[in-house]
Amino acid sequence: MTESSSQNANVVVECLRSWSQQAVAEVIEFRGETTVVVPRDLLRAVAERCRADAKLQFNLLTDATCVDRYPVEPRFELNYHLVSIPRRDKVRLQVQLSGQDPVVDSLVPVWPGANWLEREIFDLFGIRFSGHPDLRRILLPEDWEGYPLRRDYPVEGFRDVPSTGELFKKSSML
Amino acid sequence: MTTVETVTGAAKTMVLNMGPQHPSTHGVLRILLELDGETVVKAVPDLGYLHTGIEKSCEDKTYSQVITLTDRMDYLNPLGNNLVYCLAVEKLLGLEVPKRAQYIRVMMVELQRISSHLVWLGTHAIDLGAMSVFLYCFREREEILNIFEMFAGQRMMTSYIRIGGVALDPPAGWRQAVDKFLRMMPSRVDEYETLLTQNPIWIGRTKGVGYISPEDAIALSMTGPTLRAAGVAYDNRKVFPYSSYGEFKFEVPTRTESDCYARYLVRVAEIRESLKIVRQAMERILDEGPIKAEAPGIIPPQREKMKTEMEALIYHFKIFTEGFSPKPGDAFVSVESPRGELGCFVASDGSPKPLRVHFRSPSFINLQALPKLIEGQLIADVVACIGTIDIVLGEVDR
């Protein structure tokens, strides 16, 4: 299993390298999964290549998600999980983003299915996708403050909730 | 509000709010519909009413504690959610699960698939006005829930599948119970088909409704029965087998019409295929054998050993006070849930709590295609289309 997946990884990496030397910044192999780290500026071009290249044919974008490694910089890792239905292969594209400027090209022009996945990441991590047709919050209310899945956002106690006594005082003053 | 050109001249459209409390949205989904007469011009789904931040809560729990949260996402498929999370953590740990436990997992997940499809069929039929199918479907679902209760002590939120295996040995008399169910079920599926498959009202409400081309379905990341009804035989159990699915003989039912009727036929055929898998799994499960992997420090030791061996007691204490720490790395696993490809992404930073847990929920992603299915259709068909995507809002919003 590991052998065949590393062979497949070679196909993806070789194909991308032969297209552009800068396209692959790093290749990570872990438990039979291949992660291709891509420079931020080349993401959309690499994704388009992965989808359209006859040797790769990654036609299905299964998942897109983000990991926050705060306080390490670059703190955000965007992971795109691609599946090729005709070739029965999987690969993960990864882009690393800094906390100061979390902007990346949207993949909606490549896979329309990226629309809601990117909206979810925007909603919960505050990463902006340039070129996204409809970048709004999707799960949280539109007036929500902050991005809950960031590591510096506490699990509970984000806002100071007034005690019952304070509320009573306030209401009796009215 | 916009102006549209109609045969009789320019006309104003009307915006109608459907949901969040609408019986046919199967939970709390709100759709803004822009209507021209009875035709849908534009549809904008609005979600998040059930968002509980499960992924954030996972980051504050140890690896074993997360399992109880996964039950509550897709509440029609709790065992499938347990399975995908456990497979992801096992991949992170590099843990090998004993064959017997793998077969038990397969059997339970396939029973769960049947029960989920039964709920789908019943509620979908009730949406379209066929009341009696619902009662029949829930009668058989009850039998499956009784089997789950035998195995796990719980009917719905079982948390039966654990990291490294399953929670308990199969109970006494389980073979008879499953066998009885397997012998009863095929004729019951025939009963549903007599009620619906040739029913002119059913055909009228579903045939040709909610078409999506296979190219569009793949581009919109759709998976599961909706994609298979469009003619794409993409099933994770066949394409990327997990938990010994490669050893089982079953077909992947597909249709090419890609309408609501085709999705109905695919799901009914899937019930029959799942029955075959349950039968095979039942024959493969031996009476004796391990149900958990051998991994001290990760899998809690047996109760008897704790009373006689000091190491077992120490491991027990350590597992339940601080948990275990997998090596830093990422793992992504996907399984075939009744609704489509259910994925789980777990990232570890070497601490006893996961750095990130993310679920690729098929309901959420399939729902994205809803506007594509209903735009240009009649408002009555919106109900049929929501039904055939088979969404569970607990999983959409997580």
Coordinates of C-alpha atoms in Angstrom, one line a residue:
Chain A
M1 CA 0.0 0.0 0.0
T2 CA 2.7 2.4 1.0
E3 CA 4.8 1.5 -2.0
S4 CA 2.0 2.0 -4.5
S5 CA 1.0 5.3 -2.9
S6 CA 4.6 6.6 -3.1
Q7 CA 4.7 5.6 -6.8
N8 CA 1.5 7.6 -7.3
A9 CA 3.1 10.4 -5.4
N10 CA 6.0 10.3 -7.9
V11 CA 3.6 10.7 -10.8
V12 CA 2.0 13.8 -9.3
V13 CA 5.3 15.4 -8.2
E14 CA 7.1 14.6 -11.4
C15 CA 4.3 15.8 -13.5
L16 CA 4.1 19.1 -11.6
R17 CA 7.9 19.5 -11.6
S18 CA 8.2 18.9 -15.3
W19 CA 5.6 21.7 -15.8
S20 CA 7.3 24.2 -13.5
Q21 CA 10.3 23.9 -11.1
Q22 CA 8.7 26.2 -8.6
A23 CA 5.4 24.4 -8.4
V24 CA 6.5 21.9 -5.6
A25 CA 8.0 23.5 -2.6
E26 CA 8.1 20.3 -0.5
V27 CA 6.7 16.8 -0.5
I28 CA 5.6 15.2 2.8
E29 CA 5.0 11.5 3.1
F30 CA 3.2 10.3 6.2
R31 CA 1.4 7.0 6.7
G32 CA 1.0 6.5 3.0
E33 CA -0.5 9.9 2.4
T34 CA 1.2 12.4 0.1
T35 CA 1.2 16.1 0.8
V36 CA 2.5 18.4 -1.9
V37 CA 3.3 21.8 -0.5
V38 CA 2.6 24.5 -3.1
P39 CA 3.7 28.2 -3.0
R40 CA 0.8 30.5 -2.4
D41 CA 1.0 32.4 -5.7
L42 CA 1.0 29.2 -7.8
L43 CA -2.0 27.5 -6.0
R44 CA -4.6 28.2 -8.6
A45 CA -2.3 27.3 -11.5
V46 CA -1.2 24.0 -9.8
A47 CA -4.8 23.1 -9.1
E48 CA -5.8 23.8 -12.6
R49 CA -2.9 21.6 -13.8
C50 CA -4.0 18.8 -11.4
R51 CA -7.5 18.9 -12.7
A52 CA -6.8 19.2 -16.5
D53 CA -3.6 17.2 -17.0
A54 CA -4.4 14.0 -18.7
K55 CA -1.8 12.2 -16.5
L56 CA -3.4 13.4 -13.3
Q57 CA -7.1 14.0 -13.8
F58 CA -8.0 15.0 -10.3
N59 CA -11.6 15.8 -11.1
L60 CA -13.1 15.7 -7.6
L61 CA -12.2 18.2 -4.9
T62 CA -13.3 16.2 -1.9
D63 CA -12.4 18.5 0.9
A64 CA -10.7 21.7 1.8
T65 CA -9.8 22.6 5.4
C66 CA -7.4 24.6 7.4
V67 CA -5.1 24.0 10.4
D68 CA -4.0 26.8 12.7
R69 CA -0.5 26.3 14.2
Y70 CA -0.5 29.4 16.3
P71 CA 1.9 30.7 17.6
V72 CA 4.2 29.1 14.9
E73 CA 4.6 31.2 11.8
P74 CA 3.4 30.7 9.0
R75 CA 0.4 29.7 11.2
F76 CA -2.2 28.6 8.7
E77 CA -2.0 25.5 6.6
L78 CA -4.7 25.1 4.0
N79 CA -5.3 21.5 2.9
Y80 CA -7.1 20.5 -0.3
H81 CA -7.9 16.9 -0.7
L82 CA -8.1 15.8 -4.4
V83 CA -9.5 12.6 -5.8
S84 CA -9.1 11.3 -9.3
I85 CA -12.1 9.1 -10.0
P86 CA -10.7 7.6 -13.3
R87 CA -7.2 7.0 -11.9
R88 CA -8.3 6.0 -8.3
D89 CA -5.8 8.2 -6.7
K90 CA -5.6 10.8 -3.9
V91 CA -3.4 13.6 -3.1
R92 CA -3.3 16.6 -0.7
L93 CA -2.3 20.0 -1.8
Q94 CA -1.1 22.3 1.0
V95 CA -0.5 26.0 1.1
Q96 CA 1.0 27.8 4.1
L97 CA -0.2 31.3 5.0
S98 CA 1.1 33.8 7.5
G99 CA -1.2 35.3 10.2
Q100 CA -0.5 38.9 9.0
D101 CA -1.9 38.4 5.5
P102 CA -4.1 35.3 5.2
V103 CA -5.2 35.7 1.6
V104 CA -5.1 33.1 -1.1
D105 CA -6.6 32.6 -4.6
S106 CA -10.0 31.0 -4.6
L107 CA -10.3 27.6 -6.3
V108 CA -14.0 28.1 -7.3
P109 CA -12.9 28.8 -11.0
V110 CA -11.3 25.3 -11.0
W111 CA -13.8 23.3 -8.9
P112 CA -17.2 25.0 -8.3
G113 CA -17.6 22.7 -5.3
A114 CA -14.9 24.8 -3.5
N115 CA -17.5 27.5 -3.0
W116 CA -19.0 26.4 0.4
L117 CA -15.8 24.8 1.6
E118 CA -14.0 28.1 1.2
R119 CA -16.9 30.0 2.8
E120 CA -16.6 27.7 5.8
I121 CA -12.9 28.3 6.1
F122 CA -13.5 32.1 5.8
D123 CA -16.2 31.9 8.4
L124 CA -14.3 29.9 11.0
F125 CA -10.6 30.9 10.3
G126 CA -10.9 34.3 8.7
I127 CA -8.9 33.4 5.6
R128 CA -9.9 35.5 2.6
F129 CA -10.1 33.9 -0.8
S130 CA -9.5 36.4 -3.7
G131 CA -11.8 35.8 -6.6
H132 CA -14.5 34.0 -4.6
P133 CA -17.9 34.9 -6.0
D134 CA -19.8 35.0 -2.7
L135 CA -17.5 35.2 0.3
R136 CA -19.9 35.5 3.3
R137 CA -20.1 33.7 6.6
I138 CA -22.0 30.4 6.2
L139 CA -22.4 28.8 9.6
L140 CA -22.2 31.7 12.0
P141 CA -24.5 34.7 12.1
E142 CA -23.3 37.6 9.9
D143 CA -22.5 39.9 12.8
W144 CA -20.4 37.4 14.7
E145 CA -17.0 38.8 16.0
G146 CA -13.9 36.8 15.6
Y147 CA -13.0 33.4 14.0
P148 CA -13.8 30.5 16.4
L149 CA -11.5 27.8 15.0
R150 CA -8.4 29.9 15.4
R151 CA -6.2 28.6 18.2
D152 CA -6.2 31.9 20.0
Y153 CA -10.0 31.9 20.3
P154 CA -10.9 30.2 23.6
V155 CA -13.2 27.3 23.8
E156 CA -15.4 29.1 26.3
G157 CA -15.5 32.5 27.9
F158 CA -14.9 34.6 24.8
R159 CA -17.1 37.3 26.0
D160 CA -17.7 38.6 29.5
V161 CA -21.2 37.5 30.4
P162 CA -22.7 39.8 33.1
S163 CA -23.8 38.0 36.3
T164 CA -27.5 37.7 37.2
G165 CA -27.0 40.2 39.9
E166 CA -25.7 42.8 37.5
L167 CA -28.5 42.2 35.1
F168 CA -31.0 42.6 37.9
K169 CA -29.5 45.9 39.0
K170 CA -29.5 47.2 35.4
S171 CA -33.2 46.2 34.9
S172 CA -34.3 47.7 38.3
M173 CA -32.6 51.0 37.3
L174 CA -34.6 51.3 34.2
Chain B
M1 CA -36.8 41.5 -6.4
T2 CA -36.1 41.4 -10.1
T3 CA -38.1 41.7 -13.2
V4 CA -38.2 38.7 -15.5
E5 CA -39.4 38.4 -19.1
T6 CA -42.3 36.1 -19.5
V7 CA -44.6 35.2 -22.4
T8 CA -47.1 37.8 -21.4
G9 CA -44.5 40.5 -20.9
A10 CA -42.4 41.7 -18.0
A11 CA -43.3 40.4 -14.6
K12 CA -42.1 40.9 -11.0
T13 CA -40.7 38.0 -9.0
M14 CA -41.6 37.2 -5.5
V15 CA -39.2 36.2 -2.7
L16 CA -40.5 33.5 -0.5
N17 CA -38.9 32.3 2.7
M18 CA -38.9 28.6 3.2
G19 CA -37.9 27.3 6.6
P20 CA -36.1 27.2 9.0
Q21 CA -39.1 25.5 10.6
H22 CA -40.5 23.6 7.6
P23 CA -41.4 20.0 7.8
S24 CA -39.8 19.0 4.5
T25 CA -36.4 20.5 5.3
H26 CA -35.6 17.6 7.6
G27 CA -34.3 19.8 10.4
V28 CA -33.6 23.5 10.3
L29 CA -32.7 24.6 6.8
R30 CA -33.8 27.9 5.5
I31 CA -34.0 28.5 1.7
L32 CA -34.7 31.9 0.1
L33 CA -36.7 31.2 -3.0
E34 CA -37.2 33.8 -5.7
L35 CA -40.3 32.8 -7.6
D36 CA -41.8 33.7 -10.9
G37 CA -45.3 32.4 -10.4
E38 CA -44.7 28.8 -9.3
T39 CA -41.3 28.5 -10.9
V40 CA -38.1 28.9 -8.9
V41 CA -35.8 31.6 -10.5
K42 CA -33.1 31.5 -7.8
A43 CA -32.6 29.6 -4.6
V44 CA -30.2 30.6 -1.8
P45 CA -29.8 28.1 1.1
D46 CA -29.1 29.6 4.5
L47 CA -27.6 27.3 7.1
G48 CA -26.0 27.3 10.5
Y49 CA -29.1 27.0 12.7
L50 CA -27.7 23.8 14.3
H51 CA -24.1 24.9 14.4
T52 CA -22.7 23.7 17.8
G53 CA -18.9 24.0 17.1
I54 CA -18.2 20.3 17.3
E55 CA -14.9 20.7 15.6
K56 CA -13.8 23.3 18.2
S57 CA -15.0 21.1 21.1
C58 CA -12.9 18.2 19.7
E59 CA -9.7 20.3 20.1
D60 CA -10.4 20.5 23.9
K61 CA -10.9 16.7 24.4
T62 CA -8.5 13.8 24.4
Y63 CA -8.6 11.5 21.4
S64 CA -10.9 8.9 23.0
Q65 CA -13.3 11.5 24.3
V66 CA -14.0 12.9 20.9
I67 CA -15.9 9.7 19.9
T68 CA -19.0 10.7 21.8
L69 CA -19.2 14.0 19.9
T70 CA -19.0 12.3 16.5
D71 CA -22.2 10.3 17.3
R72 CA -24.1 13.6 17.4
M73 CA -23.2 15.0 14.0
D74 CA -25.1 12.7 11.6
Y75 CA -27.6 11.3 14.0
L76 CA -28.9 8.7 11.4
N77 CA -25.4 7.3 11.0
P78 CA -23.6 7.5 14.4
L79 CA -21.7 4.2 13.8
G80 CA -20.3 5.5 10.5
N81 CA -19.2 8.7 12.2
N82 CA -17.5 6.7 14.9
L83 CA -15.8 4.5 12.3
V84 CA -14.4 7.4 10.2
Y85 CA -12.9 9.2 13.2
C86 CA -11.4 5.9 14.6
L87 CA -9.9 5.1 11.3
A88 CA -8.3 8.5 11.1
V89 CA -6.8 8.2 14.6
E90 CA -5.7 4.6 13.9
K91 CA -3.9 5.9 10.7
L92 CA -2.3 8.6 12.8
L93 CA -1.1 6.0 15.3
G94 CA -0.3 3.3 12.7
L95 CA -2.5 0.9 14.5
E96 CA -3.6 -2.4 13.0
V97 CA -7.1 -3.5 14.0
P98 CA -7.8 -7.3 14.4
K99 CA -9.9 -8.9 11.6
R100 CA -12.7 -9.9 13.9
A101 CA -13.2 -6.3 15.0
Q102 CA -13.1 -5.1 11.3
Y103 CA -15.8 -7.5 10.4
I104 CA -18.0 -6.5 13.3
R105 CA -17.5 -2.9 12.2
V106 CA -18.5 -3.7 8.7
M107 CA -21.6 -5.5 9.8
M108 CA -22.7 -2.7 12.2
V109 CA -22.0 0.1 9.6
E110 CA -24.0 -1.8 6.9
L111 CA -27.0 -2.3 9.3
Q112 CA -26.7 1.5 10.0
R113 CA -26.8 2.2 6.3
I114 CA -30.0 0.2 5.9
S115 CA -31.6 2.0 8.9
S116 CA -30.6 5.4 7.5
H117 CA -32.0 4.6 4.1
L118 CA -35.2 3.4 5.7
V119 CA -35.6 6.8 7.5
W120 CA -34.8 8.5 4.2
L121 CA -37.4 6.5 2.3
G122 CA -40.1 7.0 4.9
T123 CA -39.6 10.7 5.3
H124 CA -39.1 11.3 1.6
A125 CA -42.4 9.4 0.9
I126 CA -44.2 11.4 3.6
D127 CA -43.0 14.6 2.0
L128 CA -44.5 13.6 -1.3
G129 CA -47.8 12.5 0.3
A130 CA -47.4 8.7 0.8
M131 CA -48.1 8.3 4.5
S132 CA -48.1 4.5 4.9
V133 CA -44.5 3.9 3.6
F134 CA -43.2 5.8 6.6
L135 CA -44.9 3.5 9.1
Y136 CA -43.5 0.4 7.4
C137 CA -40.0 1.8 7.2
F138 CA -40.0 2.7 10.8
R139 CA -41.2 -0.8 11.8
E140 CA -38.1 -2.3 10.2
R141 CA -35.8 0.4 11.5
E142 CA -37.0 -0.5 15.0
E143 CA -35.6 -4.1 14.5
I144 CA -32.2 -2.7 13.6
L145 CA -32.2 -0.4 16.6
N146 CA -33.0 -3.4 18.8
I147 CA -29.9 -5.1 17.4
F148 CA -27.8 -2.0 18.2
E149 CA -29.2 -2.0 21.7
M150 CA -28.1 -5.6 22.1
F151 CA -24.6 -4.8 21.0
A152 CA -24.0 -1.5 22.6
G153 CA -26.7 -0.9 25.1
Q154 CA -27.8 2.1 23.2
R155 CA -30.2 2.5 20.3
M156 CA -28.8 5.6 18.6
M157 CA -25.7 7.3 20.1
T158 CA -23.9 4.0 20.5
S159 CA -20.2 5.1 20.5
Y160 CA -19.7 1.4 19.9
I161 CA -16.7 1.7 17.6
R162 CA -13.6 2.7 19.5
I163 CA -10.0 3.5 18.7
G164 CA -8.4 0.2 18.0
G165 CA -11.5 -2.0 17.7
V166 CA -15.0 -2.1 19.1
A167 CA -16.3 -1.5 22.7
L168 CA -17.7 -4.9 23.6
D169 CA -17.8 -8.5 22.5
P170 CA -20.9 -9.4 20.5
P171 CA -23.7 -10.4 23.0
A172 CA -25.1 -13.8 23.5
G173 CA -27.8 -14.6 20.8
W174 CA -26.6 -11.9 18.4
R175 CA -26.4 -14.4 15.5
Q176 CA -30.0 -15.4 15.8
A177 CA -31.1 -11.8 16.0
V178 CA -29.2 -10.7 12.9
D179 CA -30.2 -13.8 11.0
K180 CA -33.8 -13.2 11.8
F181 CA -33.6 -9.7 10.5
L182 CA -31.7 -10.8 7.3
R183 CA -34.4 -13.4 6.5
M184 CA -37.3 -11.0 7.1
M185 CA -35.9 -7.9 5.3
P186 CA -35.8 -8.8 1.6
S187 CA -39.6 -9.4 1.5
R188 CA -40.1 -6.1 3.4
V189 CA -38.1 -4.2 0.8
D190 CA -40.3 -5.8 -1.8
E191 CA -43.3 -4.4 0.1
Y192 CA -41.9 -0.9 -0.2
E193 CA -41.4 -1.4 -3.8
T194 CA -44.9 -2.6 -4.4
L195 CA -46.1 0.6 -2.7
L196 CA -43.9 3.0 -4.7
T197 CA -42.0 1.7 -7.7
Q198 CA -44.9 1.4 -10.1
N199 CA -47.1 4.0 -8.3
P200 CA -48.2 6.6 -10.9
I201 CA -48.3 9.4 -8.3
W202 CA -44.8 8.6 -7.1
I203 CA -43.5 8.4 -10.6
G204 CA -45.2 11.7 -11.5
R205 CA -43.6 13.4 -8.5
T206 CA -40.1 12.1 -9.0
K207 CA -39.4 11.1 -12.6
G208 CA -37.5 13.8 -14.5
V209 CA -37.4 16.0 -11.4
G210 CA -34.2 17.5 -10.2
Y211 CA -31.8 16.5 -13.0
I212 CA -28.1 17.2 -12.6
S213 CA -25.5 16.1 -15.2
P214 CA -22.6 13.9 -14.1
E215 CA -20.1 16.6 -15.0
D216 CA -21.9 19.1 -12.9
A217 CA -22.3 16.7 -10.0
I218 CA -18.5 16.0 -9.9
A219 CA -17.6 19.6 -10.4
L220 CA -19.8 20.5 -7.3
S221 CA -18.1 17.7 -5.3
M222 CA -21.3 15.6 -5.0
T223 CA -20.8 12.0 -3.8
G224 CA -23.0 9.1 -2.7
P225 CA -26.2 7.9 -4.1
T226 CA -26.9 11.2 -5.8
L227 CA -23.7 10.9 -7.9
R228 CA -24.3 7.2 -8.5
A229 CA -27.7 8.0 -9.8
A230 CA -26.0 10.2 -12.4
G231 CA -24.0 7.2 -13.7
V232 CA -20.7 7.6 -11.9
A233 CA -19.8 4.5 -9.9
Y234 CA -17.8 6.2 -7.2
D235 CA -18.1 4.4 -4.0
N236 CA -15.3 4.6 -1.4
R237 CA -15.9 1.0 -0.3
K238 CA -14.8 -0.2 -3.8
V239 CA -12.4 2.6 -4.9
F240 CA -10.5 3.0 -1.7
P241 CA -11.4 0.0 0.4
Y242 CA -11.1 0.3 4.2
S243 CA -11.9 -2.0 7.1
S244 CA -11.6 -5.2 4.9
Y245 CA -14.3 -4.1 2.4
G246 CA -12.1 -5.4 -0.4
E247 CA -12.9 -9.0 0.8
F248 CA -16.7 -8.6 0.4
K249 CA -18.7 -9.3 -2.7
F250 CA -21.3 -6.6 -3.5
E251 CA -22.4 -4.5 -6.4
V252 CA -22.4 -0.7 -6.6
P253 CA -25.9 0.1 -8.0
T254 CA -25.9 3.0 -10.5
R255 CA -28.5 4.6 -12.8
T256 CA -28.1 7.1 -15.6
E257 CA -31.3 9.2 -15.4
S258 CA -30.0 11.3 -12.5
D259 CA -33.5 12.4 -11.4
C260 CA -35.3 11.9 -8.1
Y261 CA -36.7 8.5 -9.2
A262 CA -33.2 7.2 -10.1
R263 CA -31.9 8.2 -6.7
Y264 CA -34.8 6.3 -5.1
L265 CA -34.0 3.2 -7.2
V266 CA -30.3 3.5 -6.3
R267 CA -31.0 3.7 -2.6
V268 CA -33.4 0.8 -2.6
A269 CA -30.9 -1.3 -4.5
E270 CA -28.3 -0.3 -1.9
I271 CA -30.4 -1.7 0.9
R272 CA -30.4 -5.0 -0.9
E273 CA -26.6 -4.9 -1.4
S274 CA -26.1 -4.0 2.3
L275 CA -28.1 -7.0 3.3
K276 CA -25.6 -9.2 1.3
I277 CA -22.7 -7.5 3.0
V278 CA -24.2 -8.0 6.5
R279 CA -24.8 -11.7 5.7
Q280 CA -21.1 -12.2 4.6
A281 CA -19.8 -10.2 7.6
M282 CA -21.9 -12.3 9.9
E283 CA -20.4 -15.5 8.5
R284 CA -16.9 -14.1 8.8
I285 CA -17.2 -13.1 12.5
L286 CA -15.7 -15.9 14.5
D287 CA -17.1 -16.8 17.9
E288 CA -13.8 -16.2 19.6
G289 CA -11.1 -13.7 19.0
P290 CA -9.8 -10.3 19.9
I291 CA -12.0 -7.2 19.4
K292 CA -9.3 -4.7 20.2
A293 CA -5.8 -4.1 18.9
E294 CA -2.9 -5.0 21.1
A295 CA -1.5 -1.6 22.0
P296 CA -0.7 -0.9 25.7
G297 CA -0.9 2.8 26.5
I298 CA -3.5 3.4 23.8
I299 CA -6.2 0.8 24.3
P300 CA -7.6 0.5 27.9
P301 CA -6.6 -2.8 29.4
Q302 CA -9.1 -5.5 30.4
R303 CA -10.8 -5.1 33.7
E304 CA -9.4 -8.5 35.0
K305 CA -5.8 -7.6 34.1
M306 CA -6.0 -4.4 36.1
K307 CA -6.7 -6.4 39.2
T308 CA -3.7 -8.6 38.8
E309 CA -1.0 -6.7 36.8
M310 CA 0.5 -3.4 37.9
E311 CA 1.4 -2.3 34.4
A312 CA -2.3 -2.6 33.3
L313 CA -3.4 -0.5 36.2
I314 CA -0.8 2.2 35.4
Y315 CA -1.8 2.3 31.7
H316 CA -5.5 2.5 32.7
F317 CA -4.7 5.4 34.9
K318 CA -2.6 7.2 32.3
I319 CA -5.1 6.7 29.5
F320 CA -8.0 8.1 31.4
T321 CA -6.1 11.0 33.1
E322 CA -3.9 12.3 30.3
G323 CA -4.7 10.2 27.2
F324 CA -2.2 9.1 24.6
S325 CA -0.1 11.2 22.2
P326 CA 0.3 10.2 18.6
K327 CA 3.3 11.4 16.5
P328 CA 2.9 14.8 14.9
G329 CA 1.3 14.5 11.5
D330 CA -1.9 14.7 9.5
A331 CA -4.3 11.9 8.5
F332 CA -7.3 12.0 6.2
V333 CA -9.6 9.1 5.9
S334 CA -12.9 8.8 4.0
V335 CA -15.6 6.2 4.2
E336 CA -18.9 5.7 2.3
S337 CA -21.7 7.0 4.6
P338 CA -25.3 6.5 3.5
R339 CA -25.2 10.1 2.2
G340 CA -21.8 10.0 0.4
E341 CA -18.2 10.4 1.1
L342 CA -17.7 11.0 4.8
G343 CA -14.2 12.2 5.5
C344 CA -12.3 12.9 8.7
F345 CA -9.1 14.9 8.9
V346 CA -7.1 14.7 12.1
A347 CA -3.9 16.7 12.7
S348 CA -1.7 15.9 15.7
D349 CA 1.0 18.1 17.2
G350 CA 2.3 15.4 19.5
S351 CA 0.0 16.3 22.5
P352 CA -2.8 14.2 24.0
K353 CA -5.4 16.4 22.4
P354 CA -5.9 16.7 18.6
L355 CA -4.7 20.0 17.1
R356 CA -7.5 19.9 14.6
V357 CA -10.4 17.6 13.7
H358 CA -12.4 18.3 10.6
F359 CA -15.2 16.4 9.1
R360 CA -16.0 16.4 5.4
S361 CA -19.7 16.0 5.8
P362 CA -21.4 14.7 2.7
S363 CA -24.7 16.5 3.6
F364 CA -23.0 19.9 3.6
I365 CA -21.3 19.4 0.3
N366 CA -24.2 17.8 -1.5
L367 CA -26.6 20.5 -0.3
Q368 CA -24.4 23.0 -2.2
A369 CA -25.9 21.5 -5.4
L370 CA -29.5 22.2 -4.4
P371 CA -29.8 25.5 -6.3
K372 CA -28.6 23.7 -9.4
L373 CA -31.3 21.0 -8.9
I374 CA -34.3 23.3 -8.3
E375 CA -33.7 26.5 -10.3
G376 CA -36.2 26.5 -13.2
Q377 CA -38.3 23.8 -11.5
L378 CA -41.7 24.2 -9.8
I379 CA -41.9 25.0 -6.1
A380 CA -43.6 21.7 -5.4
D381 CA -40.5 19.9 -6.7
V382 CA -38.2 21.8 -4.2
V383 CA -39.6 19.4 -1.5
A384 CA -38.8 16.4 -3.7
C385 CA -35.3 17.6 -4.4
I386 CA -34.4 18.4 -0.8
G387 CA -35.6 14.9 0.1
T388 CA -33.5 13.1 -2.5
I389 CA -30.3 14.8 -1.6
D390 CA -30.9 13.2 1.8
I391 CA -29.4 15.8 4.1
V392 CA -29.1 15.6 7.9
L393 CA -28.8 19.1 9.3
G394 CA -26.9 18.0 12.3
E395 CA -24.1 17.0 9.9
V396 CA -24.5 20.0 7.7
D397 CA -24.0 22.5 10.5
R398 CA -21.9 20.4 12.9

